[in-house]
Coordinates of C-alpha atoms and ligand atoms in Angstrom, one line a residue:
M1 CA 15.0 68.8 -22.2
K2 CA 17.1 69.9 -18.9
H3 CA 16.0 67.0 -17.5
M4 CA 16.9 64.3 -20.3
L5 CA 20.0 65.5 -20.0
L6 CA 20.9 65.8 -16.4
I7 CA 19.3 61.9 -16.2
G8 CA 21.8 61.0 -19.0
I9 CA 24.7 62.9 -17.4
L10 CA 24.0 60.8 -13.7
V11 CA 23.2 57.4 -16.1
A12 CA 26.8 57.5 -16.9
I13 CA 28.6 58.5 -13.4
S14 CA 26.1 55.9 -11.6
T15 CA 27.0 53.5 -14.7
I16 CA 31.0 54.0 -14.5
S17 CA 30.9 53.7 -10.3
I18 CA 29.3 50.4 -10.1
H19 CA 31.2 48.6 -12.6
T20 CA 34.5 50.2 -10.9
G21 CA 33.0 48.9 -7.4
L22 CA 32.0 45.2 -9.1
D23 CA 35.1 45.0 -10.6
S24 CA 37.2 46.2 -7.6
I25 CA 35.7 43.1 -5.2
G26 CA 36.6 40.8 -7.5
L27 CA 33.4 39.0 -8.3
L28 CA 35.9 36.0 -10.3
P29 CA 38.0 33.9 -9.3
P30 CA 42.0 33.8 -11.4
Q31 CA 42.1 33.3 -14.8
A32 CA 43.6 29.9 -15.0
S33 CA 43.1 28.5 -18.7
A34 CA 43.1 29.8 -22.0
Q35 CA 39.2 29.6 -22.3
A36 CA 38.9 31.8 -19.0
I37 CA 40.3 34.5 -20.3
A38 CA 37.7 34.4 -23.9
I39 CA 34.4 33.6 -21.1
D40 CA 35.5 36.3 -18.8
E41 CA 35.2 39.3 -21.8
L42 CA 31.7 38.3 -21.8
F43 CA 31.3 38.3 -18.1
E44 CA 32.8 42.0 -18.5
W45 CA 29.8 42.9 -21.4
H46 CA 27.6 41.6 -18.8
V47 CA 28.6 43.1 -15.8
W48 CA 28.8 46.6 -18.2
M49 CA 25.3 46.1 -19.2
I50 CA 24.2 45.3 -15.3
S51 CA 25.8 48.6 -14.5
F52 CA 23.7 50.9 -17.2
L53 CA 20.8 49.0 -16.7
F54 CA 20.4 49.4 -13.4
S55 CA 21.6 53.2 -13.5
L56 CA 19.2 53.7 -16.1
I57 CA 16.4 52.6 -14.0
V58 CA 16.9 53.6 -10.7
V59 CA 18.9 56.9 -11.5
T60 CA 15.0 57.6 -13.6
L61 CA 13.1 56.1 -10.9
V62 CA 14.5 58.3 -7.8
Y63 CA 14.9 61.9 -10.0
S64 CA 11.5 61.9 -11.3
L65 CA 10.8 61.1 -7.3
I66 CA 12.1 64.1 -6.5
A67 CA 11.8 66.4 -9.8
F68 CA 8.2 65.5 -10.7
R69 CA 6.9 65.6 -7.4
R70 CA 3.8 67.0 -6.3
R71 CA 4.9 70.3 -5.1
R72 CA 2.7 72.3 -2.0
G73 CA -0.7 73.9 -3.3
E74 CA -0.6 71.7 -6.2
T75 CA -4.3 70.1 -7.0
G76 CA -4.8 69.6 -10.6
D77 CA -3.5 66.6 -12.5
G78 CA 0.0 65.8 -14.1
A79 CA 0.1 66.4 -18.0
H80 CA -1.4 64.2 -20.7
I81 CA 1.7 62.6 -22.6
E82 CA 0.7 60.5 -25.9
G83 CA 2.9 57.9 -27.2
H84 CA 6.4 59.0 -28.9
A85 CA 7.2 56.7 -32.3
G86 CA 10.8 57.6 -32.2
L87 CA 11.5 56.0 -28.5
E88 CA 9.6 53.1 -29.1
V89 CA 12.0 52.3 -31.9
L90 CA 15.0 53.0 -30.7
W91 CA 14.1 50.9 -27.3
T92 CA 13.1 47.8 -29.9
M93 CA 16.3 48.4 -32.0
A94 CA 18.4 48.8 -29.2
P95 CA 17.6 45.7 -27.5
L96 CA 17.7 43.7 -30.7
F97 CA 21.2 45.0 -31.6
V98 CA 22.6 44.3 -28.4
V99 CA 20.8 40.8 -28.0
V100 CA 22.1 39.5 -31.5
Y101 CA 26.0 41.3 -30.6
L102 CA 25.8 39.4 -27.7
A103 CA 24.9 36.2 -29.3
F104 CA 27.8 36.5 -31.6
I105 CA 30.2 37.2 -29.6
G106 CA 29.4 34.5 -27.3
A107 CA 29.0 31.7 -30.5
Q108 CA 32.4 33.3 -30.7
S109 CA 33.3 32.7 -27.5
L110 CA 32.2 29.3 -28.1
G111 CA 34.2 28.1 -30.7
E112 CA 37.5 29.2 -29.1
T113 CA 36.4 27.3 -25.6
R114 CA 35.9 24.4 -28.3
R115 CA 39.2 24.4 -30.0
V116 CA 40.8 21.5 -31.0
D117 CA 44.4 21.2 -30.4
P118 CA 45.5 18.1 -32.0
S119 CA 48.5 17.5 -29.6
A120 CA 46.0 18.0 -26.7
L121 CA 46.8 15.6 -23.4
E122 CA 44.4 13.6 -22.8
V123 CA 42.9 11.8 -19.7
D124 CA 40.2 10.0 -19.2
V125 CA 37.6 11.4 -15.9
I126 CA 35.7 8.6 -14.0
A127 CA 33.1 10.1 -11.7
G128 CA 30.6 8.1 -9.5
Q129 CA 28.9 9.0 -6.3
W130 CA 30.9 10.5 -4.6
F131 CA 34.4 10.5 -6.5
W132 CA 36.5 11.4 -8.9
R133 CA 38.9 9.6 -10.7
F134 CA 41.3 10.6 -13.1
E135 CA 43.4 8.2 -16.2
Y136 CA 46.0 8.7 -18.2
P137 CA 45.5 5.9 -21.5
G138 CA 48.9 4.5 -22.3
Q139 CA 50.4 5.8 -19.1
G140 CA 49.0 3.3 -17.0
V141 CA 48.4 5.8 -13.9
V142 CA 45.4 6.1 -12.2
S143 CA 45.2 8.8 -9.8
T144 CA 42.8 10.6 -7.7
E145 CA 43.9 13.7 -8.3
L146 CA 44.3 15.2 -11.8
V147 CA 47.7 16.9 -12.3
L148 CA 47.8 18.4 -15.7
P149 CA 51.2 20.5 -17.2
V150 CA 50.9 23.6 -18.2
D151 CA 50.6 25.7 -21.4
R152 CA 49.4 22.6 -22.9
Q153 CA 45.8 21.4 -23.8
V154 CA 44.2 19.1 -22.3
Y155 CA 41.6 16.7 -23.7
L156 CA 39.0 15.4 -21.3
R157 CA 36.8 12.4 -21.7
M158 CA 33.9 11.2 -19.0
E159 CA 31.9 8.8 -18.0
S160 CA 29.7 8.4 -15.3
L161 CA 29.2 5.2 -13.1
D162 CA 26.2 6.1 -11.6
V163 CA 23.9 9.6 -12.3
I164 CA 24.4 12.8 -13.5
H165 CA 27.3 14.9 -12.3
S166 CA 29.8 17.7 -13.4
F167 CA 32.9 18.5 -14.0
W168 CA 34.0 22.1 -13.0
V169 CA 37.0 24.0 -12.0
P170 CA 36.1 27.8 -11.1
E171 CA 39.4 28.7 -12.0
F172 CA 38.8 27.6 -15.8
R173 CA 35.7 29.0 -16.1
V174 CA 34.3 25.9 -18.1
K175 CA 31.7 23.3 -16.9
Q176 CA 30.1 19.9 -18.4
D177 CA 27.9 17.0 -17.3
I178 CA 28.5 14.1 -16.9
V179 CA 25.8 11.7 -18.3
P180 CA 25.6 8.1 -17.7
G181 CA 25.5 6.0 -20.4
Q182 CA 27.5 8.9 -22.9
V183 CA 30.8 9.8 -22.8
T184 CA 31.4 14.0 -22.6
E185 CA 34.2 16.5 -23.5
L186 CA 35.8 19.3 -21.8
R187 CA 38.6 21.0 -23.3
I188 CA 41.2 22.7 -20.9
T189 CA 44.6 25.0 -21.7
P190 CA 45.8 25.3 -18.2
I191 CA 48.1 29.0 -18.1
M192 CA 49.1 28.8 -14.7
T193 CA 50.8 26.9 -12.3
G194 CA 49.0 26.1 -9.4
S195 CA 46.5 23.9 -7.3
Y196 CA 43.0 23.9 -7.5
K197 CA 39.6 21.9 -7.1
V198 CA 37.6 20.1 -9.5
L199 CA 34.0 20.7 -8.1
C200 CA 30.6 18.5 -8.8
A201 CA 28.1 21.2 -10.5
E202 CA 25.7 18.6 -10.3
L203 CA 23.3 17.8 -7.3
C204 CA 23.8 14.1 -7.5
G205 CA 22.9 13.0 -3.4
T206 CA 24.2 12.8 -0.1
S207 CA 27.8 13.8 -0.7
H208 CA 27.3 15.8 -4.0
A209 CA 28.7 18.5 -1.3
Y210 CA 31.8 16.7 -0.7
M211 CA 32.9 15.4 -4.2
E212 CA 35.7 17.3 -5.3
A213 CA 39.4 16.6 -5.8
V214 CA 42.7 18.4 -6.0
V215 CA 43.9 19.2 -9.9
I216 CA 47.6 20.2 -9.6
V217 CA 49.4 22.2 -12.4
L218 CA 52.8 21.5 -13.1
D219 CA 55.5 22.8 -15.9
E220 CA 56.1 20.9 -18.0
S221 CA 59.4 18.7 -16.5
D222 CA 57.8 18.6 -13.1
F223 CA 54.8 16.9 -15.3
A224 CA 56.9 14.6 -16.9
D225 CA 58.4 13.7 -13.2
W226 CA 55.2 13.1 -12.0
L227 CA 54.0 11.4 -14.7
A228 CA 57.1 8.7 -14.4
G229 CA 56.9 8.1 -10.8
Q230 CA 53.3 7.5 -10.6
S231 CA 53.7 4.6 -13.5
A232 CA 57.0 3.3 -11.7
S233 CA 54.9 2.2 -8.5
V234 CA 52.9 -0.4 -9.0
E235 CA 51.7 -1.6 -5.5
D236 CA 53.4 -5.3 -4.3
D237 CA 51.6 -4.8 -0.8
P238 CA 47.7 -5.9 -0.6
V239 CA 46.6 -3.5 2.5
A240 CA 48.6 -0.2 -0.2
R241 CA 46.2 -1.7 -3.0
G242 CA 43.3 -2.0 -1.1
R243 CA 43.9 1.8 0.3
R244 CA 44.6 3.1 -3.4
L245 CA 41.2 1.3 -4.7
S246 CA 39.4 2.6 -1.7
E247 CA 40.7 5.9 -2.5
Q248 CA 39.8 5.4 -6.1
N249 CA 36.6 4.2 -5.8
G250 CA 34.9 6.8 -3.6
C251 CA 34.7 4.6 -1.0
L252 CA 36.5 6.6 2.0
A253 CA 33.9 9.7 0.8
C254 CA 31.6 7.8 3.0
H255 CA 33.4 5.3 5.4
S256 CA 36.3 7.1 8.1
V257 CA 39.6 5.6 8.9
D258 CA 40.2 7.6 12.4
G259 CA 36.8 6.1 13.9
S260 CA 34.9 9.3 12.7
Q261 CA 31.0 9.3 11.6
K262 CA 30.7 9.7 8.0
V263 CA 28.0 9.2 5.7
G264 CA 28.5 5.0 6.7
P265 CA 30.0 3.2 9.6
T266 CA 33.7 4.0 10.0
W267 CA 36.1 1.3 9.0
T268 CA 38.2 1.5 12.1
G269 CA 38.2 -1.8 13.9
L270 CA 35.5 -2.9 11.9
F271 CA 36.8 -6.3 11.0
G272 CA 36.1 -9.0 13.8
S273 CA 33.8 -6.8 15.6
Q274 CA 29.9 -7.9 16.4
V275 CA 28.0 -5.8 14.1
R276 CA 24.3 -4.8 15.5
L277 CA 22.0 -4.6 12.1
A278 CA 18.7 -2.2 11.3
D279 CA 16.3 -5.6 11.9
D280 CA 18.5 -6.1 15.7
S281 CA 20.3 -8.9 14.7
V282 CA 23.9 -9.2 15.6
A283 CA 26.7 -9.9 12.3
L284 CA 30.8 -11.2 12.7
A285 CA 31.7 -8.7 10.4
D286 CA 34.3 -11.2 8.8
E287 CA 35.8 -11.5 5.4
N288 CA 32.1 -12.7 4.0
F289 CA 30.4 -10.1 6.1
I290 CA 32.5 -7.3 4.5
I291 CA 32.7 -8.7 1.3
S292 CA 28.7 -9.3 0.5
S293 CA 28.3 -5.6 2.3
I294 CA 30.1 -4.4 -0.9
L295 CA 28.5 -6.1 -3.2
D296 CA 25.2 -6.5 -1.8
P297 CA 25.0 -3.1 0.4
D298 CA 21.3 -3.2 1.1
M299 CA 21.0 -6.9 2.3
Q300 CA 22.7 -6.3 5.4
V301 CA 22.3 -2.7 6.5
V302 CA 24.0 -1.7 10.0
E303 CA 21.6 -0.4 12.9
G304 CA 21.2 3.6 12.6
Y305 CA 22.0 3.5 9.0
T306 CA 19.5 4.2 5.9
A307 CA 19.1 1.2 3.5
G308 CA 19.5 2.5 -0.8
V309 CA 22.5 5.2 0.3
M310 CA 25.5 3.2 -0.7
P311 CA 25.5 3.0 -4.4
S312 CA 24.9 -0.9 -5.6
N313 CA 27.0 -0.6 -8.5
Y314 CA 30.0 -1.5 -6.6
R315 CA 30.0 -5.2 -7.7
D316 CA 30.3 -3.9 -11.3
L317 CA 33.3 -2.2 -10.6
F318 CA 35.8 -4.4 -8.4
E319 CA 37.1 -8.4 -9.2
E320 CA 37.5 -10.5 -6.7
S321 CA 40.9 -10.0 -6.6
Q322 CA 40.6 -6.3 -5.7
L323 CA 37.4 -7.5 -3.4
D324 CA 40.3 -9.2 -1.1
D325 CA 42.6 -6.1 -1.5
I326 CA 39.9 -3.5 0.4
V327 CA 39.4 -6.3 3.0
A328 CA 43.1 -6.5 3.7
Y329 CA 42.7 -3.0 4.3
I330 CA 40.0 -2.8 6.4
I331 CA 41.7 -5.8 8.3
S332 CA 45.1 -3.3 8.5
L333 CA 43.0 -0.7 10.1
G334 CA 42.2 -2.8 13.4
K335 CA 40.2 -5.8 15.3
Ligands
CUA401 CU1 28.7 14.5 -8.1 CU2 26.8 16.3 -7.6

């Protein structure tokens, strides 16, 4: 009995110390959404359980090693211990209740994070290899940054152009896969202004690790100003339109505009240059070459690059006039 009491006290001390330690190192990023509060309560329960179970096992183990070690001169067998029905019932029932309780609070949090607010702001999220694009329906606004008002629920309708991606802002806690051919949904209520990052949380190809977008949470009036400013700026200049299209469709994730090497060839100085292809022939990078490289990327692969890396669905994404805008942008990057 003395041993049980001592172990009990040591387990309690160890549990509290480990929990305090884990709490102080900041396991979680800031709580920037209403959904994060419900989810962090679950984390809090789990951190307590982790601290307790670790202590229960390690304290009992270390205590037994010391208290029940073989003393000098002891040569006999240890005491023979029969099972203990009471203990068996206890360690079966206790985890059962814990698991049922966790399922209960889990379901409660799920309901809380999915609660529908009819006045939610709708934003369409388009994910592709390897970019994010955000469209504000009814506003005519398309953006490569996700700009949101604080304290208002946002309803994200998400679609993928190619493979499975996953929308994840750690500060908002919630995460949702985006599956081709389906519209998946996510509801977030930002509660803190600031700047965050959308990360892609599903391995989706060569540039998966760089598939990020900026999230900016503004107060209501700043958000209204941003929205008004965006919808007013309809570009007349083909180069500006081309630059915007390249940003919004992920071209610049793989092609640099400063001469540096990324996943694909740089666009700087491309137009009008002689390009050596993988089959050792040489092509002139004129308008036709650029457009056919966008529409059918594997037909003429540049030397040093691999076929099959550039997504082949751009022919479904761009209209003819948009291709001309992109060519205009590439021409503007120098010959
Ligand atoms: Cu998109 Cu990983």
